[in-house]
Coordinates of C-alpha atoms in Angstrom, one line a residue:
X1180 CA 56.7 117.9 47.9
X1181 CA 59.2 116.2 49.9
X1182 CA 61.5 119.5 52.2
X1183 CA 64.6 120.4 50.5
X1184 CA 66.8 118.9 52.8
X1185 CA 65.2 115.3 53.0
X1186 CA 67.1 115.0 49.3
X1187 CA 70.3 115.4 51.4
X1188 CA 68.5 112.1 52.7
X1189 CA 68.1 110.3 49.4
X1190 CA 71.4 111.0 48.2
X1191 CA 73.1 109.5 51.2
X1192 CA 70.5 106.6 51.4
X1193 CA 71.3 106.0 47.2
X1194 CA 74.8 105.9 47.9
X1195 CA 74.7 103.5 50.6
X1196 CA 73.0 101.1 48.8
X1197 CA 75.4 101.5 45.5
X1198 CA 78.2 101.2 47.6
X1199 CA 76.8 98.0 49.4
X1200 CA 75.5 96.8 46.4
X1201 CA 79.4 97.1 45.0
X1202 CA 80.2 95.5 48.2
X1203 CA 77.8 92.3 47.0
X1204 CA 76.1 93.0 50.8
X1205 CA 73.4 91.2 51.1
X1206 CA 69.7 93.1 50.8
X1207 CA 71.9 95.7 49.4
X1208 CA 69.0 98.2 48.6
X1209 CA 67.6 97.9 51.5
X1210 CA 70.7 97.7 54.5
X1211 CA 72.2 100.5 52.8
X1212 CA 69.1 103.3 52.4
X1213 CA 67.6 101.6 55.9
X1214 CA 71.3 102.4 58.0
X1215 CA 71.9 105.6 56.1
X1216 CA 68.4 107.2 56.6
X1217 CA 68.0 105.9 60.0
X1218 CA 71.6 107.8 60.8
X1219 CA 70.2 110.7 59.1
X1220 CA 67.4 110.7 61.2
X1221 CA 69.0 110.4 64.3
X1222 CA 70.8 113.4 63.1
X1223 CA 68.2 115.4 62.7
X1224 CA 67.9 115.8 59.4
X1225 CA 64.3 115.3 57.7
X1226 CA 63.6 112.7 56.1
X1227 CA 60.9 112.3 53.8
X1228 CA 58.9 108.9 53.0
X1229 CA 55.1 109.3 52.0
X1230 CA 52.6 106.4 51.9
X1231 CA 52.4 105.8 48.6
X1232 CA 56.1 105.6 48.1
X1233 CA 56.4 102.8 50.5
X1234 CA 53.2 101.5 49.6
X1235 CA 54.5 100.7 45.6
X1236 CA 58.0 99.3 47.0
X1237 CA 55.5 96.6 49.0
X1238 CA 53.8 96.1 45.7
X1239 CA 57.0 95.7 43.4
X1240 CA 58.3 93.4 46.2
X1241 CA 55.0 91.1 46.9
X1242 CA 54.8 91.1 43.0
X1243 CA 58.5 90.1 42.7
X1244 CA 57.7 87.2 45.1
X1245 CA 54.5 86.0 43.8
X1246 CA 56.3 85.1 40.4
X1247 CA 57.7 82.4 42.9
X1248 CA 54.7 80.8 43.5
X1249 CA 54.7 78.1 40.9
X1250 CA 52.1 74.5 40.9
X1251 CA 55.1 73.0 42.4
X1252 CA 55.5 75.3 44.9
X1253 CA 51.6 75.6 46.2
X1254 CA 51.6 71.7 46.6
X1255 CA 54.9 72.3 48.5
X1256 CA 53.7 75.0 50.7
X1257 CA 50.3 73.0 51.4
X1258 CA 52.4 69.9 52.6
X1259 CA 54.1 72.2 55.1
X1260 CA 50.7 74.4 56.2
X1261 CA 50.8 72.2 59.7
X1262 CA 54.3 72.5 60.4
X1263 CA 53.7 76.7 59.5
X1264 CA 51.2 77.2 62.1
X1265 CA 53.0 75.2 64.8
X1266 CA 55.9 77.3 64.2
X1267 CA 53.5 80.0 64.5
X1268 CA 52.4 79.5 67.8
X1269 CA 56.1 78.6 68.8
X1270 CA 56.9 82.3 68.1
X1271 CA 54.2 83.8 70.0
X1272 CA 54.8 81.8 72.7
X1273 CA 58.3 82.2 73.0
X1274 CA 57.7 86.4 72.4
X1275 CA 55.5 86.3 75.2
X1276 CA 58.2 84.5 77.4
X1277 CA 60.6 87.3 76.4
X1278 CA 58.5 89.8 77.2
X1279 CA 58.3 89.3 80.7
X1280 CA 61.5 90.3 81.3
X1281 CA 61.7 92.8 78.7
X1282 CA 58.9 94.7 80.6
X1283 CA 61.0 94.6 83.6
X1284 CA 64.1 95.9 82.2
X1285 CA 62.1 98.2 80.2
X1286 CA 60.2 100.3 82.7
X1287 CA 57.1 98.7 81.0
X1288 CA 53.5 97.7 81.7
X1289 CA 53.0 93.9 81.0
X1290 CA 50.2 94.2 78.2
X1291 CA 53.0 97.1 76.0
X1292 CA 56.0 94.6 76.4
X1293 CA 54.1 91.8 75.1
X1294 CA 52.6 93.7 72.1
X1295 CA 56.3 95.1 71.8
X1296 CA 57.9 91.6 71.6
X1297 CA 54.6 90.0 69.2
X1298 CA 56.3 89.6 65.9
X1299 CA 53.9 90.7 64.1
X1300 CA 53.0 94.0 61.3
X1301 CA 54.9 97.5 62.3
X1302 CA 51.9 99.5 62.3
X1303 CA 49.5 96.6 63.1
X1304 CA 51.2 96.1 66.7
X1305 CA 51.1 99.6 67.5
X1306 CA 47.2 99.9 66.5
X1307 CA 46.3 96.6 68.0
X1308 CA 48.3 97.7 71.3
X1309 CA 46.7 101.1 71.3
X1310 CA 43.0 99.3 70.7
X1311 CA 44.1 97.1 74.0
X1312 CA 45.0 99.7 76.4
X1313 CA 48.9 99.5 75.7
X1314 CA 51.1 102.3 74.7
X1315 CA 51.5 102.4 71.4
X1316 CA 55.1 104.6 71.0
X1317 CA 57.5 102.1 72.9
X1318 CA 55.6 98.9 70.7
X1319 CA 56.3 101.1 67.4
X1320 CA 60.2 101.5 68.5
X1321 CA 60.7 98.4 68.9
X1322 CA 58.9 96.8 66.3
X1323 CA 60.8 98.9 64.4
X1324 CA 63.7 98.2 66.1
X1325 CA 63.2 94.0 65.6
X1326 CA 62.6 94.4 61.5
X1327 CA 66.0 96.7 60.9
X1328 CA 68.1 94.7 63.4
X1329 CA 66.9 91.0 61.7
X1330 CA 67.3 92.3 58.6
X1331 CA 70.8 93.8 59.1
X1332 CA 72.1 90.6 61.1
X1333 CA 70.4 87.5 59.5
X1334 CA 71.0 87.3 56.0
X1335 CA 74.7 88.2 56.4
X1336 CA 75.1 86.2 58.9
X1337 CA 73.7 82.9 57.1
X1338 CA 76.2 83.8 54.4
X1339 CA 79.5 84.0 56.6
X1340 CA 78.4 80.9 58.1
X1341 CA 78.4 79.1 55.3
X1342 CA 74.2 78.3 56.0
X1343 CA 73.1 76.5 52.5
X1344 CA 69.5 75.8 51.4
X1345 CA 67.9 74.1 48.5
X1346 CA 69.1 76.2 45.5
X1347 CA 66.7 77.2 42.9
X1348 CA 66.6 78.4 39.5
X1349 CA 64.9 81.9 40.6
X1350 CA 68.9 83.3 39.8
X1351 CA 68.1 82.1 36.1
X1352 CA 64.9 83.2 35.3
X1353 CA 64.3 85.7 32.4
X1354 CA 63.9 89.4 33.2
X1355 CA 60.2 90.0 32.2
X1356 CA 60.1 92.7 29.3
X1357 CA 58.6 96.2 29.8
X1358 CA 54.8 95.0 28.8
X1359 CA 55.1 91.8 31.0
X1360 CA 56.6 93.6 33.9
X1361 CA 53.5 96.1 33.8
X1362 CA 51.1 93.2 33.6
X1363 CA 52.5 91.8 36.8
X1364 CA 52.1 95.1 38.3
X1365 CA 49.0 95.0 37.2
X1366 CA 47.9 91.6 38.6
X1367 CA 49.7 92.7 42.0
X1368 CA 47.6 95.8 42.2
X1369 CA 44.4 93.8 41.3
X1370 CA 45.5 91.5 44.1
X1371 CA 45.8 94.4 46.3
X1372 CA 42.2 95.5 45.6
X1373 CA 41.3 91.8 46.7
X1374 CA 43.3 92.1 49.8
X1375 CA 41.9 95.3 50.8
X1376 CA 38.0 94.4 50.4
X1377 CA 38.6 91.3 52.6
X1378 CA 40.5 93.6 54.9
X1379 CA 43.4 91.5 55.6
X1380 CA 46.0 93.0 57.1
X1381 CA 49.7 94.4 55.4
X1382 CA 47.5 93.8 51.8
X1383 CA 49.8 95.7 49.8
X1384 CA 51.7 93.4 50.3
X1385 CA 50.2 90.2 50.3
X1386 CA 47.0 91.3 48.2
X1387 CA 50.6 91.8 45.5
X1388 CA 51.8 88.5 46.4
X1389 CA 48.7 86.4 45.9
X1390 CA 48.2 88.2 42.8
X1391 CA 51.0 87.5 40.8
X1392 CA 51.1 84.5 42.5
X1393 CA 47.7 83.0 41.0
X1394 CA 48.7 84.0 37.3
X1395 CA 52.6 82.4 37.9
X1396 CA 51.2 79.3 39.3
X1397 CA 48.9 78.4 35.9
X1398 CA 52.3 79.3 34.3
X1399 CA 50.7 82.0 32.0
X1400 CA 53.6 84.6 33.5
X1401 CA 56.8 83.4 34.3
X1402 CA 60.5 85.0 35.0
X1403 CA 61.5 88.1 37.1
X1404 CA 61.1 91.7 37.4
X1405 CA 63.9 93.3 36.4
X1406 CA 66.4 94.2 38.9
X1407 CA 66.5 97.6 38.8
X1408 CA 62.5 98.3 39.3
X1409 CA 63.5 95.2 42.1
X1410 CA 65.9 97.4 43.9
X1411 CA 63.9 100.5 43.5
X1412 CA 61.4 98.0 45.9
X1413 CA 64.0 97.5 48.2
X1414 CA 65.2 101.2 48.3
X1415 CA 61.8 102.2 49.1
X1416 CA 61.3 99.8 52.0
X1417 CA 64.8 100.3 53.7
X1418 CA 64.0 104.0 53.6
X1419 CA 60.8 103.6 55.2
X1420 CA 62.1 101.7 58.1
X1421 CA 65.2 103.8 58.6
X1422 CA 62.3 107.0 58.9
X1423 CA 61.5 105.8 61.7
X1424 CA 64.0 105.9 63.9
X1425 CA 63.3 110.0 64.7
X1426 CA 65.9 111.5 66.6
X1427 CA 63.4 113.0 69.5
X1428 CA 62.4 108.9 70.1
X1429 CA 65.9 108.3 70.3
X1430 CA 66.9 110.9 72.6
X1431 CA 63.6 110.5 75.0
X1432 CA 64.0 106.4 75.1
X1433 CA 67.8 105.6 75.2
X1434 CA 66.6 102.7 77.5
X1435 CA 63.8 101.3 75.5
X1436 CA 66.1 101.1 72.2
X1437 CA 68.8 99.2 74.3
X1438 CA 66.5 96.9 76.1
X1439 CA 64.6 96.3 72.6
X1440 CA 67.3 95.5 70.6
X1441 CA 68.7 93.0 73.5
X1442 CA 65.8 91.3 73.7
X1443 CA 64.7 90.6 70.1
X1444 CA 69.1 89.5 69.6
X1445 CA 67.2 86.5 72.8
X1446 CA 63.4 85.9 70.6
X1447 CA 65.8 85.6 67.6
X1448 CA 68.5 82.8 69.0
X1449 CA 65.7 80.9 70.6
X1450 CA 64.1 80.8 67.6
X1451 CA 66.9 80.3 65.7
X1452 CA 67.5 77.4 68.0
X1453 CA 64.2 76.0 67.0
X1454 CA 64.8 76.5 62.8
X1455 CA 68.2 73.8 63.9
X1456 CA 65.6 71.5 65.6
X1457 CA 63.0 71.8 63.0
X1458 CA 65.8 71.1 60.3
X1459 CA 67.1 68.5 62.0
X1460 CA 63.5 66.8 62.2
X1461 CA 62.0 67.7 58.9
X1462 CA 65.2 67.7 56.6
X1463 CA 64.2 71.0 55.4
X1464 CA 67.6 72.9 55.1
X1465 CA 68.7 75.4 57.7
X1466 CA 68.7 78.3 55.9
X1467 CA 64.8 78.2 55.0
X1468 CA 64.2 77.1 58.2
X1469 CA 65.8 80.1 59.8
X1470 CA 64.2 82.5 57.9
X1471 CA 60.6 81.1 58.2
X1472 CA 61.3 80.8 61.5
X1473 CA 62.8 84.1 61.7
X1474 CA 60.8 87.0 63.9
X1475 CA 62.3 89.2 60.9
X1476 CA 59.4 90.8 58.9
X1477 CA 57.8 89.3 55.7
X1478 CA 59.1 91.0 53.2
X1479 CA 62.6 91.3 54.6
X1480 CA 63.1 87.5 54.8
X1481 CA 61.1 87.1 51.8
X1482 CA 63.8 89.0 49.8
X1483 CA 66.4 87.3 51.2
X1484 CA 65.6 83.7 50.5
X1485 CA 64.9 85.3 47.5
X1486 CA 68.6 86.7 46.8
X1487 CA 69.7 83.3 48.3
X1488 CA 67.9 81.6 46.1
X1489 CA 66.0 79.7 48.2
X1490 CA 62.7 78.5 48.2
X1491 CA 61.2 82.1 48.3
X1492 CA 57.5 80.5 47.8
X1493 CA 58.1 78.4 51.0
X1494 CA 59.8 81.1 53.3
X1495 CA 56.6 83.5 52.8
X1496 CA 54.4 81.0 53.2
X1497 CA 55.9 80.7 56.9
X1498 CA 55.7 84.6 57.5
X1499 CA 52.3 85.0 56.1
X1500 CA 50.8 81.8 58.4
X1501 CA 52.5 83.8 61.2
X1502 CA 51.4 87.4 60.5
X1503 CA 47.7 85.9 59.8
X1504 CA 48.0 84.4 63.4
X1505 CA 49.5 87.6 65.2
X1506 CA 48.1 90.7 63.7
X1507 CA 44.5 88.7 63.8
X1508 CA 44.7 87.3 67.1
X1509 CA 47.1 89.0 69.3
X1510 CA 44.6 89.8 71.5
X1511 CA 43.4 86.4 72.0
X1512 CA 46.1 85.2 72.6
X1513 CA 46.7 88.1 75.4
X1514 CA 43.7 86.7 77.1
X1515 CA 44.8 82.8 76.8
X1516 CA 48.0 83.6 78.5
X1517 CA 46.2 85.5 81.0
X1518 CA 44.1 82.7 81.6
X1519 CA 46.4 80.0 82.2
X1520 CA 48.2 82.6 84.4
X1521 CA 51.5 82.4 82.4
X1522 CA 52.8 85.6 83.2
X1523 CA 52.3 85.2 86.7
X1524 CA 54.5 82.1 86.8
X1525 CA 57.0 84.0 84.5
X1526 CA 57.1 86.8 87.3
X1527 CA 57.6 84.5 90.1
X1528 CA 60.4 82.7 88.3
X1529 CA 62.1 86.2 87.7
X1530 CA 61.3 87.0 91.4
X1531 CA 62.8 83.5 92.4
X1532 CA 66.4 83.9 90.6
X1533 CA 66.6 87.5 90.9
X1534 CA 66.8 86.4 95.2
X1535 CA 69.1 83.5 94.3
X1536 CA 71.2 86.0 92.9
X1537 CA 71.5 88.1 96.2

C-alpha cells in the first residue's frame, strides 16, 4: 500500500495533468504528473510508484502505438532501416563527444560521463555502467534528467515553431470498444511474454509494441485505445520519471543536475541540427526527423508523433533501431572509441582551447 502521504502526490500530479490537459499542452498526462511529482519529490514528500504500475502504463502505451503499425507502414519503416541505424551511430557518436567535456565539468570519471550521455534505457544505462566499472547514481540522474527535459522542451517546442510533418489519419481512428481494447491488451501482454524470453531489453514496452503491432498490420484490429485508458498510460509514465528526482540526490549533486541538463540542451541541438540535414536530404519532414533523431526516450517521442499525428510507426522505428544499438552495445562501442583513441584527442582539444583561452 502506497504511504498516506504519497496520495498528497497523486492529487497534485492528477491535477497538473487536468489542468495541462485544459491548457491543450502537449503530452499533457505526462508533463503535468512528471513536473508535479518531481516538485513533490524535491520537496520531500514521498512519492509512491511500484513496478507494476509503471510497468502497465509501458504496456497501454506500446499497445497504443503498435495499432500504428499498419502493412503500409512496415514497408515504410523497412525502406528507412539504413538511414535508422546511421542515425544510430550518429547519436552515439556525438554523446560520446559530449561527454568529454561533460566529465570535466562534472567532476566525473571518463567511462560514468559517457554512460551518462549514451542515450539509451533509464535503468539499462545505470546497470550496464555499474557492470563496466562506472558509477551508476550520477548515470541514473542524468538519464533521468535527459528523458524529463526532452520531453518537456521538444514537443512544445515543435508546436510554437510551427514544425509540420506528414499528417495522418491516427486523429480519426475509431476508439476500440471495451472487448477490443482488452484484446489489444491482451496481444501487448503476449508480446511482452515474447520480448521477455528473448531477453531484449525495455520489453514491456516493445514486447507491447510488436504485439499489437503484428495483429494491426494483417488489419484484423484496427483504431485506438480509448483516450482515457491512453492517458492513464501517460499518467503512469510521467509519475514514474518525476519519482526520481529524490530530494537527497538533489541536494547531494546540485552540480551534476546543472552540468546534466546543460549538456543533453548541446546532444539535443546537435542532433537536432542533424534531423534539419537529414530532412533536407531525404525529404522526410522535420518534425519526424527531430523526433527520431531525438536523444528523448522511446516512448516519450513515440507519444508525441503520436499526438502530432505523425508517422508514429516511423518515429519508433528510429528509437527502437537506436535503443537496440545502445543498451546492447554500449560497451563495445566503449572499447572502439578507446581504440581509436577518441577520447584522448577530445582531451587534447579541450586542453588546447582551454590554454588559448588564457
Amino acid at each position: 500500500m502506497p504511504p498516506a502521504g504519497a496520495f498528497i502526490g497523486y492529487a497534485l500530479a492528477a491535477a497538473a495533468g487536468a489542468a495541462a490537459h485544459v491548457a491543450q499542452v502537449p503530452l499533457a498526462w505526462i508533463l503535468g504528473p512528471l513536473l508535479a511529482t518531481a516538485l513533490a519529490a524535491i520537496a520531500g514528500l514521498p512519492t509512491f510508484t511500484p513496478v507494476a504500475w509503471r510497468r502497465f502504463g509501458q504496456v497501454t502505451i506500446g499497445t497504443s502505438i503498435g495499432l500504428n503499425v499498419t502493412a503500409p507502414v512496415l514497408v515504410t519503416i523497412s525502406l528507412w532501416l539504413p538511414i535508422m541505424v546511421a542515425t544510430a551511430i550518429i547519436a552515439i557518436f556525438l554523446a560520446a563527444i559530449v561527454s568529454v567535456p561533460f566529465a570535466r565539468m562534472g567532476g566525473l570519471d571518463r567511462k560514468t560521463a559517457f554512460y551518462a550521455m549514451m542515450p539509451g534505457g533509464l535503468s539499462e544505462m545505470a546497470n550496464l555502467g555499474a557492470a563496466a566499472g562506472a558509477q551508476s547514481e550520477p548515470i541514473a540522474v542524468s538519464q533521468a534528467l535527459r528523458v524529463a527535459l526532452l520531453v518537456c522542451i521538444l514537443p512544445p517546442l515543435i508546436v510554437s515553431l510551427d514544425i509540420h510533418g506528414t499528417a495522418l489519419d491516427t486523429a480519426l481512428q475509431q476508439s476500440l470498444s471495451a472487448f477490443h481494447t482488452f484484446t489489444a491488451l491482451a496481444l501487448g501482454i503476449a508480446g511482452v511474454g515474447v520480448a521477455r524470453l528473448l531477453r531484449l531489453n525495455n520489453p514491456w514496452m516493445i514486447g507491447a509494441l510488436v504485439g499489437a503491432g503484428a495483429t494491426a498490420a494483417t488489419g484484423l484490429l484496427t483504431g485506438k485505445i480509448p483516450p482515457p485508458l491512453y492517458w492513464f498510460g501517460q499518467f503512469l509514465i510521467g509519475i514514474s520519471i518525476g519519482a526520481r528526482f529524490r530530494r537527497e540526490i538533489v541536494v547531494r549533486l546540485p552540480r551534476l543536475f546543472a552540468t546534466s541538463a546543460l549538456f543533453v540542451l548541446v546532444l539535443a541541438a546537435c542532433l537536432f541540427g542533424y534531423a534539419v540535414l537529414l530532412s533536407i536530404v531525404t525529404g522526410l519532414d522535420l518534425a519526424s526527423a527531430a523526433l527520431g533523431a531525438s536523444p528523448g526516450g522511446l516512448a516519450e517521442m513515440a507519444i508525441t508523433a503520436q499526438t502530432l499525428h505523425l508517422s508514429v510507426g516511423l518515429v519508433t522505428a528510429f528509437h527502437v533501431v537506436r535503443a537496440f544499438l545502445v543498451n546492447g552495445f554500449t560497451s563495445r562501442f566503449w572499447s572502439a572509441f578507446n581504440r581509436i583513441h577518441l577520447f584522448d584527442a577530445l582531451e587534447k582539444i579541450a586542453d588546447r582551447v582551454g590554454r588559448g583561452r588564457r
